[in-house]
PDB file of C-alpha atoms and ligand atoms in Angstrom:
ATOM      1  CA  UNK A 145     -75.425  78.654   1.290  1.00  0.00           C
ATOM      2  CA  UNK A 146     -76.082  76.794   4.524  1.00  0.00           C
ATOM      3  CA  UNK A 147     -79.550  77.767   5.724  1.00  0.00           C
ATOM      4  CA  UNK A 148     -81.272  76.944   9.009  1.00  0.00           C
ATOM      5  CA  UNK A 149     -84.955  77.316   9.814  1.00  0.00           C
ATOM      6  CA  UNK A 150     -86.010  78.212  13.350  1.00  0.00           C
ATOM      7  CA  UNK A 151     -89.582  77.152  14.164  1.00  0.00           C
ATOM      8  CA  UNK A 152     -90.903  78.956  17.230  1.00  0.00           C
ATOM      9  CA  UNK A 153     -93.467  76.730  18.946  1.00  0.00           C
ATOM     10  CA  UNK A 154     -93.035  77.706  22.591  1.00  0.00           C
ATOM     11  CA  UNK A 155     -96.160  79.821  23.006  1.00  0.00           C
ATOM     12  CA  UNK A 156     -99.033  78.876  25.281  1.00  0.00           C
ATOM     13  CA  UNK A 157    -101.896  79.517  22.867  1.00  0.00           C
ATOM     14  CA  UNK A 158    -103.981  81.624  25.295  1.00  0.00           C
ATOM     15  CA  UNK A 159    -106.163  83.130  22.579  1.00  0.00           C
ATOM     16  CA  UNK A 160    -106.884  79.775  20.937  1.00  0.00           C
ATOM     17  CA  UNK A 161    -108.067  78.636  24.363  1.00  0.00           C
ATOM     18  CA  UNK A 162    -107.426  74.891  24.089  1.00  0.00           C
ATOM     19  CA  UNK A 163    -105.798  74.615  27.505  1.00  0.00           C
ATOM     20  CA  UNK A 164    -102.632  73.234  25.908  1.00  0.00           C
ATOM     21  CA  UNK A 165     -99.688  74.746  24.016  1.00  0.00           C
ATOM     22  CA  UNK A 166    -100.922  75.814  20.576  1.00  0.00           C
ATOM     23  CA  UNK A 167     -98.328  73.643  18.797  1.00  0.00           C
ATOM     24  CA  UNK A 168    -100.058  70.563  20.302  1.00  0.00           C
ATOM     25  CA  UNK A 169    -103.536  71.495  19.097  1.00  0.00           C
ATOM     26  CA  UNK A 170    -104.977  69.098  16.496  1.00  0.00           C
ATOM     27  CA  UNK A 171    -105.588  70.297  12.937  1.00  0.00           C
ATOM     28  CA  UNK A 172    -106.868  67.845  10.328  1.00  0.00           C
ATOM     29  CA  UNK A 173    -105.759  64.815  12.353  1.00  0.00           C
ATOM     30  CA  UNK A 174    -102.241  66.068  13.105  1.00  0.00           C
ATOM     31  CA  UNK A 175    -100.844  68.685  15.433  1.00  0.00           C
ATOM     32  CA  UNK A 176    -100.219  72.261  14.349  1.00  0.00           C
ATOM     33  CA  UNK A 177     -96.478  71.674  14.870  1.00  0.00           C
ATOM     34  CA  UNK A 178     -96.370  68.598  12.613  1.00  0.00           C
ATOM     35  CA  UNK A 179     -98.017  70.538   9.764  1.00  0.00           C
ATOM     36  CA  UNK A 180     -95.497  73.323  10.217  1.00  0.00           C
ATOM     37  CA  UNK A 181     -92.501  70.963  10.287  1.00  0.00           C
ATOM     38  CA  UNK A 182     -93.660  69.064   7.198  1.00  0.00           C
ATOM     39  CA  UNK A 183     -93.968  72.368   5.352  1.00  0.00           C
ATOM     40  CA  UNK A 184     -90.400  73.322   6.266  1.00  0.00           C
ATOM     41  CA  UNK A 185     -89.009  69.921   5.228  1.00  0.00           C
ATOM     42  CA  UNK A 186     -90.865  69.801   1.915  1.00  0.00           C
ATOM     43  CA  UNK A 187     -89.693  73.305   0.994  1.00  0.00           C
ATOM     44  CA  UNK A 188     -86.179  71.811   1.036  1.00  0.00           C
ATOM     45  CA  UNK A 189     -84.496  75.070   2.104  1.00  0.00           C
ATOM     46  CA  UNK A 190     -83.078  73.912   5.464  1.00  0.00           C
ATOM     47  CA  UNK A 191     -79.882  72.089   6.422  1.00  0.00           C
ATOM     48  CA  UNK A 192     -80.934  72.415  10.087  1.00  0.00           C
ATOM     49  CA  UNK A 193     -84.354  72.899  11.670  1.00  0.00           C
ATOM     50  CA  UNK A 194     -84.285  74.227  15.226  1.00  0.00           C
ATOM     51  CA  UNK A 195     -87.599  74.029  17.096  1.00  0.00           C
ATOM     52  CA  UNK A 196     -88.266  76.049  20.263  1.00  0.00           C
ATOM     53  CA  UNK A 197     -90.816  74.251  22.472  1.00  0.00           C
ATOM     54  CA  UNK A 198     -92.297  75.255  25.837  1.00  0.00           C
ATOM     55  CA  UNK A 199     -89.843  74.528  28.654  1.00  0.00           C
ATOM     56  CA  UNK A 200     -90.650  71.160  30.225  1.00  0.00           C
ATOM     57  CA  UNK A 201     -92.936  70.045  27.364  1.00  0.00           C
ATOM     58  CA  UNK A 202     -92.285  66.356  26.735  1.00  0.00           C
ATOM     59  CA  UNK A 203     -95.256  65.776  24.401  1.00  0.00           C
ATOM     60  CA  UNK A 204     -93.865  68.036  21.666  1.00  0.00           C
ATOM     61  CA  UNK A 205     -90.296  66.793  22.177  1.00  0.00           C
ATOM     62  CA  UNK A 206     -91.443  63.197  21.687  1.00  0.00           C
ATOM     63  CA  UNK A 207     -93.458  64.035  18.587  1.00  0.00           C
ATOM     64  CA  UNK A 208     -90.451  65.861  17.097  1.00  0.00           C
ATOM     65  CA  UNK A 209     -88.252  62.834  17.840  1.00  0.00           C
ATOM     66  CA  UNK A 210     -90.749  60.576  15.988  1.00  0.00           C
ATOM     67  CA  UNK A 211     -90.899  63.027  13.095  1.00  0.00           C
ATOM     68  CA  UNK A 212     -87.098  63.110  12.881  1.00  0.00           C
ATOM     69  CA  UNK A 213     -86.794  59.308  12.731  1.00  0.00           C
ATOM     70  CA  UNK A 214     -88.986  59.280   9.611  1.00  0.00           C
ATOM     71  CA  UNK A 215     -86.839  61.811   7.728  1.00  0.00           C
ATOM     72  CA  UNK A 216     -84.910  60.375   4.798  1.00  0.00           C
ATOM     73  CA  UNK A 217     -81.100  60.288   4.778  1.00  0.00           C
ATOM     74  CA  UNK A 218     -79.678  63.590   3.684  1.00  0.00           C
ATOM     75  CA  UNK A 219     -82.658  65.431   5.154  1.00  0.00           C
ATOM     76  CA  UNK A 220     -82.282  68.290   7.611  1.00  0.00           C
ATOM     77  CA  UNK A 221     -80.816  67.924  11.082  1.00  0.00           C
ATOM     78  CA  UNK A 222     -83.507  68.636  13.697  1.00  0.00           C
ATOM     79  CA  UNK A 223     -82.592  70.293  17.003  1.00  0.00           C
ATOM     80  CA  UNK A 224     -84.951  71.129  19.885  1.00  0.00           C
ATOM     81  CA  UNK A 225     -84.446  73.901  22.447  1.00  0.00           C
ATOM     82  CA  UNK A 226     -86.489  75.209  25.372  1.00  0.00           C
ATOM     83  CA  UNK A 227     -88.235  78.426  24.384  1.00  0.00           C
ATOM     84  CA  UNK A 228     -88.388  81.558  26.497  1.00  0.00           C
ATOM     85  CA  UNK A 229     -90.994  83.774  28.099  1.00  0.00           C
ATOM     86  CA  UNK A 230     -91.502  85.815  24.920  1.00  0.00           C
ATOM     87  CA  UNK A 231     -91.340  84.997  21.232  1.00  0.00           C
ATOM     88  CA  UNK A 232     -88.102  86.988  20.945  1.00  0.00           C
ATOM     89  CA  UNK A 233     -86.575  84.993  23.807  1.00  0.00           C
ATOM     90  CA  UNK A 234     -87.560  81.772  22.052  1.00  0.00           C
ATOM     91  CA  UNK A 235     -85.861  83.000  18.859  1.00  0.00           C
ATOM     92  CA  UNK A 236     -82.735  83.890  20.871  1.00  0.00           C
ATOM     93  CA  UNK A 237     -82.631  80.397  22.439  1.00  0.00           C
ATOM     94  CA  UNK A 238     -82.774  78.863  18.965  1.00  0.00           C
ATOM     95  CA  UNK A 239     -80.191  81.272  17.523  1.00  0.00           C
ATOM     96  CA  UNK A 240     -77.756  80.022  20.166  1.00  0.00           C
ATOM     97  CA  UNK A 241     -78.238  76.424  18.981  1.00  0.00           C
ATOM     98  CA  UNK A 242     -77.500  76.847  15.273  1.00  0.00           C
ATOM     99  CA  UNK A 243     -74.614  74.897  13.801  1.00  0.00           C
ATOM    100  CA  UNK A 244     -71.339  76.616  12.960  1.00  0.00           C
ATOM    101  CA  UNK A 245     -71.159  77.538   9.315  1.00  0.00           C
ATOM    102  CA  UNK A 246     -74.822  78.565   9.071  1.00  0.00           C
ATOM    103  CA  UNK A 247     -75.054  81.603   6.802  1.00  0.00           C
ATOM    104  CA  UNK A 248     -78.808  82.259   6.519  1.00  0.00           C
ATOM    105  CA  UNK A 249     -81.669  81.700   8.911  1.00  0.00           C
ATOM    106  CA  UNK A 250     -85.438  81.695   8.392  1.00  0.00           C
ATOM    107  CA  UNK A 251     -87.594  82.274  11.469  1.00  0.00           C
ATOM    108  CA  UNK A 252     -91.044  80.719  11.207  1.00  0.00           C
ATOM    109  CA  UNK A 253     -94.089  80.631  13.490  1.00  0.00           C
ATOM    110  CA  UNK A 254     -95.343  77.092  14.149  1.00  0.00           C
ATOM    111  CA  UNK A 255     -98.756  78.791  14.297  1.00  0.00           C
ATOM    112  CA  UNK A 256     -98.459  79.409  10.514  1.00  0.00           C
ATOM    113  CA  UNK A 257     -98.925  75.696  10.035  1.00  0.00           C
ATOM    114  CA  UNK A 258    -100.064  75.799   6.402  1.00  0.00           C
ATOM    115  CA  UNK A 259     -97.431  78.087   4.843  1.00  0.00           C
ATOM    116  CA  UNK A 260     -96.855  76.874   1.264  1.00  0.00           C
ATOM    117  CA  UNK A 261     -93.397  75.655   0.188  1.00  0.00           C
ATOM    118  CA  UNK A 262     -93.157  78.416  -2.376  1.00  0.00           C
ATOM    119  CA  UNK A 263     -93.124  81.097   0.324  1.00  0.00           C
ATOM    120  CA  UNK A 264     -90.089  79.490   2.004  1.00  0.00           C
ATOM    121  CA  UNK A 265     -88.447  79.321  -1.409  1.00  0.00           C
ATOM    122  CA  UNK A 266     -89.183  82.963  -2.260  1.00  0.00           C
ATOM    123  CA  UNK A 267     -87.613  84.063   1.020  1.00  0.00           C
ATOM    124  CA  UNK A 268     -84.575  81.807   0.543  1.00  0.00           C
ATOM    125  CA  UNK A 269     -84.184  83.042  -3.057  1.00  0.00           C
ATOM    126  CA  UNK A 270     -84.151  86.693  -1.957  1.00  0.00           C
ATOM    127  CA  UNK A 271     -81.374  85.866   0.539  1.00  0.00           C
ATOM    128  CA  UNK A 272     -79.393  84.129  -2.218  1.00  0.00           C
ATOM    129  CA  UNK A 273     -79.877  87.249  -4.350  1.00  0.00           C
ATOM    130  CA  UNK A 274     -78.178  89.377  -1.677  1.00  0.00           C
ATOM    131  CA  UNK A 275     -80.898  90.481   0.777  1.00  0.00           C
ATOM    132  CA  UNK A 276     -79.762  90.611   4.417  1.00  0.00           C
ATOM    133  CA  UNK A 277     -83.395  90.558   5.546  1.00  0.00           C
ATOM    134  CA  UNK A 278     -86.590  89.503   3.782  1.00  0.00           C
ATOM    135  CA  UNK A 279     -90.199  89.105   4.856  1.00  0.00           C
ATOM    136  CA  UNK A 280     -93.301  87.634   3.198  1.00  0.00           C
ATOM    137  CA  UNK A 281     -96.018  90.272   3.067  1.00  0.00           C
ATOM    138  CA  UNK A 282     -99.614  90.628   1.900  1.00  0.00           C
ATOM    139  CA  UNK A 283    -101.667  93.644   0.849  1.00  0.00           C
ATOM    140  CA  UNK A 284    -104.010  94.848   3.593  1.00  0.00           C
ATOM    141  CA  UNK A 285    -107.744  94.544   2.917  1.00  0.00           C
ATOM    142  CA  UNK A 286    -109.034  96.625   5.819  1.00  0.00           C
ATOM    143  CA  UNK A 287    -108.553 100.343   6.239  1.00  0.00           C
ATOM    144  CA  UNK A 288    -106.088 100.764   9.115  1.00  0.00           C
ATOM    145  CA  UNK A 289    -106.344 103.712  11.514  1.00  0.00           C
ATOM    146  CA  UNK A 290    -104.319 104.823  14.488  1.00  0.00           C
ATOM    147  CA  UNK A 291    -106.226 105.679  17.655  1.00  0.00           C
ATOM    148  CA  UNK A 292    -105.591 107.127  21.084  1.00  0.00           C
ATOM    149  CA  UNK A 293    -107.430 106.647  24.350  1.00  0.00           C
ATOM    150  CA  UNK A 294    -109.958 109.413  24.914  1.00  0.00           C
ATOM    151  CA  UNK A 295    -109.748 111.484  28.029  1.00  0.00           C
ATOM    152  CA  UNK A 296    -111.870 114.113  29.733  1.00  0.00           C
ATOM    153  CA  UNK A 297    -115.370 114.658  28.386  1.00  0.00           C
ATOM    154  CA  UNK A 298    -114.823 112.607  25.201  1.00  0.00           C
ATOM    155  CA  UNK A 299    -114.305 109.477  27.299  1.00  0.00           C
ATOM    156  CA  UNK A 300    -118.041 109.377  28.000  1.00  0.00           C
ATOM    157  CA  UNK A 301    -118.718 109.193  24.240  1.00  0.00           C
ATOM    158  CA  UNK A 302    -116.313 106.403  23.221  1.00  0.00           C
ATOM    159  CA  UNK A 303    -113.121 104.870  24.617  1.00  0.00           C
ATOM    160  CA  UNK A 304    -110.910 105.828  21.667  1.00  0.00           C
ATOM    161  CA  UNK A 305    -110.546 108.587  19.121  1.00  0.00           C
ATOM    162  CA  UNK A 306    -108.957 108.301  15.651  1.00  0.00           C
ATOM    163  CA  UNK A 307    -105.617 110.043  15.213  1.00  0.00           C
ATOM    164  CA  UNK A 308    -104.938 109.140  11.594  1.00  0.00           C
ATOM    165  CA  UNK A 309    -105.475 106.881   8.598  1.00  0.00           C
ATOM    166  CA  UNK A 310    -102.463 105.147   7.046  1.00  0.00           C
ATOM    167  CA  UNK A 311    -102.450 105.034   3.212  1.00  0.00           C
ATOM    168  CA  UNK A 312    -103.500 101.456   2.541  1.00  0.00           C
ATOM    169  CA  UNK A 313    -101.507 100.922  -0.641  1.00  0.00           C
ATOM    170  CA  UNK A 314     -98.329 101.338   1.399  1.00  0.00           C
ATOM    171  CA  UNK A 315     -99.386  98.912   4.147  1.00  0.00           C
ATOM    172  CA  UNK A 316     -98.578  95.212   4.283  1.00  0.00           C
ATOM    173  CA  UNK A 317     -99.629  92.445   6.630  1.00  0.00           C
ATOM    174  CA  UNK A 318     -96.447  90.630   7.477  1.00  0.00           C
ATOM    175  CA  UNK A 319     -96.014  86.870   7.799  1.00  0.00           C
ATOM    176  CA  UNK A 320     -93.290  84.327   8.429  1.00  0.00           C
ATOM    177  CA  UNK A 321     -90.875  82.754   7.491  1.00  0.00           C
ATOM    178  CA  UNK A 322     -88.734  85.870   7.762  1.00  0.00           C
ATOM    179  CA  UNK A 323     -85.238  85.336   6.384  1.00  0.00           C
ATOM    180  CA  UNK A 324     -81.964  86.899   7.499  1.00  0.00           C
ATOM    181  CA  UNK A 325     -78.256  86.780   7.154  1.00  0.00           C
ATOM    182  CA  UNK A 326     -77.515  84.982  10.437  1.00  0.00           C
ATOM    183  CA  UNK A 327     -74.909  87.493  11.626  1.00  0.00           C
ATOM    184  CA  UNK A 328     -77.383  90.358  11.094  1.00  0.00           C
ATOM    185  CA  UNK A 329     -80.207  88.670  13.009  1.00  0.00           C
ATOM    186  CA  UNK A 330     -77.861  87.790  15.874  1.00  0.00           C
ATOM    187  CA  UNK A 331     -76.728  91.425  16.062  1.00  0.00           C
ATOM    188  CA  UNK A 332     -80.375  92.603  16.047  1.00  0.00           C
ATOM    189  CA  UNK A 333     -81.336  90.250  18.875  1.00  0.00           C
ATOM    190  CA  UNK A 334     -78.292  91.209  20.936  1.00  0.00           C
ATOM    191  CA  UNK A 335     -79.377  94.854  20.711  1.00  0.00           C
ATOM    192  CA  UNK A 336     -82.915  93.879  21.755  1.00  0.00           C
ATOM    193  CA  UNK A 337     -81.654  92.170  24.898  1.00  0.00           C
ATOM    194  CA  UNK A 338     -81.045  95.663  26.313  1.00  0.00           C
ATOM    195  CA  UNK A 339     -84.688  96.717  25.841  1.00  0.00           C
ATOM    196  CA  UNK A 340     -86.774  97.704  28.855  1.00  0.00           C
ATOM    197  CA  UNK A 341     -90.018  95.842  29.552  1.00  0.00           C
ATOM    198  CA  UNK A 342     -92.188  98.191  27.513  1.00  0.00           C
ATOM    199  CA  UNK A 343     -89.887  98.109  24.469  1.00  0.00           C
ATOM    200  CA  UNK A 344     -89.599  94.312  24.718  1.00  0.00           C
ATOM    201  CA  UNK A 345     -93.385  93.946  24.823  1.00  0.00           C
ATOM    202  CA  UNK A 346     -93.652  95.920  21.567  1.00  0.00           C
ATOM    203  CA  UNK A 347     -91.485  93.421  19.644  1.00  0.00           C
ATOM    204  CA  UNK A 348     -93.830  91.416  17.416  1.00  0.00           C
ATOM    205  CA  UNK A 349     -91.474  90.151  14.738  1.00  0.00           C
ATOM    206  CA  UNK A 350     -87.778  89.743  13.958  1.00  0.00           C
ATOM    207  CA  UNK A 351     -87.663  92.142  11.015  1.00  0.00           C
ATOM    208  CA  UNK A 352     -88.461  95.152  13.224  1.00  0.00           C
ATOM    209  CA  UNK A 353     -85.281  94.488  15.216  1.00  0.00           C
ATOM    210  CA  UNK A 354     -83.276  94.450  11.999  1.00  0.00           C
ATOM    211  CA  UNK A 355     -85.008  97.665  10.863  1.00  0.00           C
ATOM    212  CA  UNK A 356     -83.729  99.308  14.055  1.00  0.00           C
ATOM    213  CA  UNK A 357     -80.173  98.507  12.921  1.00  0.00           C
ATOM    214  CA  UNK A 358     -80.867 100.431   9.718  1.00  0.00           C
ATOM    215  CA  UNK A 359     -80.527  97.318   7.559  1.00  0.00           C
ATOM    216  CA  UNK A 360     -82.954  97.278   4.581  1.00  0.00           C
ATOM    217  CA  UNK A 361     -85.719  94.674   4.873  1.00  0.00           C
ATOM    218  CA  UNK A 362     -87.042  93.389   1.545  1.00  0.00           C
ATOM    219  CA  UNK A 363     -90.574  92.125   1.021  1.00  0.00           C
ATOM    220  CA  UNK A 364     -91.698  89.209  -1.158  1.00  0.00           C
ATOM    221  CA  UNK A 365     -95.242  87.984  -1.657  1.00  0.00           C
ATOM    222  CA  UNK A 366     -96.718  85.861   1.128  1.00  0.00           C
ATOM    223  CA  UNK A 367     -99.797  83.643   0.881  1.00  0.00           C
ATOM    224  CA  UNK A 368    -103.269  83.665   2.418  1.00  0.00           C
ATOM    225  CA  UNK A 369    -102.847  80.013   3.473  1.00  0.00           C
ATOM    226  CA  UNK A 370    -100.023  81.297   5.643  1.00  0.00           C
ATOM    227  CA  UNK A 371    -102.478  82.772   8.165  1.00  0.00           C
ATOM    228  CA  UNK A 372    -101.342  82.655  11.777  1.00  0.00           C
ATOM    229  CA  UNK A 373    -103.678  80.383  13.706  1.00  0.00           C
ATOM    230  CA  UNK A 374    -104.413  82.645  16.649  1.00  0.00           C
ATOM    231  CA  UNK A 375    -108.135  82.425  17.471  1.00  0.00           C
ATOM    232  CA  UNK A 376    -110.761  79.644  17.244  1.00  0.00           C
ATOM    233  CA  UNK A 377    -111.984  81.227  13.982  1.00  0.00           C
ATOM    234  CA  UNK A 378    -108.499  80.842  12.475  1.00  0.00           C
ATOM    235  CA  UNK A 379    -108.511  77.145  13.332  1.00  0.00           C
ATOM    236  CA  UNK A 380    -111.839  76.735  11.531  1.00  0.00           C
ATOM    237  CA  UNK A 381    -110.366  78.483   8.476  1.00  0.00           C
ATOM    238  CA  UNK A 382    -107.269  76.249   8.574  1.00  0.00           C
ATOM    239  CA  UNK A 383    -109.460  73.119   8.778  1.00  0.00           C
ATOM    240  CA  UNK A 384    -111.394  74.419   5.787  1.00  0.00           C
ATOM    241  CA  UNK A 385    -108.187  75.007   3.816  1.00  0.00           C
ATOM    242  CA  UNK A 386    -107.103  71.398   4.431  1.00  0.00           C
ATOM    243  CA  UNK A 387    -110.469  70.048   3.279  1.00  0.00           C
ATOM    244  CA  UNK A 388    -110.872  72.346   0.316  1.00  0.00           C
ATOM    245  CA  UNK A 389    -109.083  72.689  -3.025  1.00  0.00           C
ATOM    246  CA  UNK A 390    -106.046  74.297  -1.405  1.00  0.00           C
ATOM    247  CA  UNK A 391    -105.480  71.395   1.018  1.00  0.00           C
TER     248      UNK A 391
HETATM  249  N1  LIG B 491     -93.903  81.746  20.604  1.00  0.00           N
HETATM  250  C1  LIG B 491     -92.765  81.190  21.189  1.00  0.00           C
HETATM  251  N2  LIG B 491     -92.418  81.534  22.465  1.00  0.00           N
HETATM  252  C2  LIG B 491     -93.162  82.389  23.182  1.00  0.00           C
HETATM  253  C3  LIG B 491     -94.316  82.983  22.606  1.00  0.00           C
HETATM  254  C4  LIG B 491     -94.666  82.638  21.304  1.00  0.00           C
HETATM  255  O1  LIG B 491     -92.086  80.382  20.554  1.00  0.00           O
HETATM  256  N3  LIG B 491     -92.811  82.664  24.434  1.00  0.00           N
HETATM  257  C5  LIG B 491     -94.299  81.338  19.248  1.00  0.00           C
HETATM  258  C6  LIG B 491     -95.651  80.643  19.223  1.00  0.00           C
HETATM  259  O2  LIG B 491     -95.500  79.262  19.556  1.00  0.00           O
HETATM  260  C7  LIG B 491     -96.136  80.884  17.818  1.00  0.00           C
HETATM  261  C8  LIG B 491     -95.446  82.199  17.424  1.00  0.00           C
HETATM  262  O3  LIG B 491     -94.449  82.464  18.413  1.00  0.00           O
HETATM  263  O4  LIG B 491     -95.771  79.853  16.918  1.00  0.00           O
HETATM  264  C9  LIG B 491     -96.443  83.347  17.326  1.00  0.00           C
HETATM  265  O5  LIG B 491     -96.998  83.596  18.609  1.00  0.00           O
HETATM  266  P1  LIG B 491     -98.560  83.592  18.948  1.00  0.00           P
HETATM  267  O6  LIG B 491     -99.368  83.392  17.728  1.00  0.00           O
HETATM  268  O7  LIG B 491     -98.814  84.753  19.838  1.00  0.00           O
HETATM  269  O8  LIG B 491     -98.700  82.208  19.791  1.00  0.00           O
HETATM  270  P2  LIG B 491     -98.958  82.046  21.346  1.00  0.00           P
HETATM  271  O9  LIG B 491     -98.081  82.989  22.102  1.00  0.00           O
HETATM  272  O10 LIG B 491     -98.839  80.592  21.645  1.00  0.00           O
HETATM  273  O11 LIG B 491    -100.497  82.462  21.467  1.00  0.00           O
HETATM  274  P3  LIG B 491    -101.147  83.474  22.546  1.00  0.00           P
HETATM  275  O12 LIG B 491    -100.413  84.794  22.367  1.00  0.00           O
HETATM  276  O13 LIG B 491    -102.581  83.521  22.169  1.00  0.00           O
HETATM  277  O14 LIG B 491    -100.896  82.844  23.897  1.00  0.00           O
HETATM  278 MG1  LIG B 492     -98.343  85.129  21.875  1.00  0.00          MG
END
């Protein structure tokens, strides 16, 4: 089946705090985006790679052009689009740029720069086996609780109070690439375009939009190397992974 991979790289990287888009931040002598793109290419799942970059960013566009020149004949076609104001808007911009005939799409965070090839392959395999939606997921190590803001007298004790504890064996920390039948993901994103501001702000991945359609989302095993580089600590961990036995 013809599969495309969308790489969303249009975020600003506020929490990393480098004063530049996160995709441009150096990691082991290369940028975060170049690591991510090499991972996609070496997994060999994509006919097309569509990268969403920050609007007006010429640095990333030029580096993608250089990367594309070095690809061997028969390698994936690389397309670049301007991202949007939210991750979901960046995904939508890329969805609009996929070639006709594309059947499956994987959506991947550039910030997960070190995702192993095998995770892309597991996701692609599940799609080939008939899944309309599939996510890589990891068991949760922390105990996860829900909380609410305290009010009245309790507010002088602590800002939040626990409202429940989710059973940990049923919880998963979800990663990318998330894979979809293209028609299903397009339908999910069209529905999400009607969201109000609050609903839109609560969208943190693509699978949740597909869940809202009532389409089953399957989970395969992710990888710890697939961590999303979000904070300075994450960047230190990623540098360590590159230097260590996993690099
Ligand atoms: N992303 C995007 N377009 C946006 C926002 C995010 O393409 N408008 C991408 C990021 O580039 C990243 C992925 O979505 O690869 C996950 O987002 P996140 O880790 O939050 O990255 P940033 O938004 O860049 O970071 P921050 O929230 O700290 O600013
Ligand atoms: Mg963000």
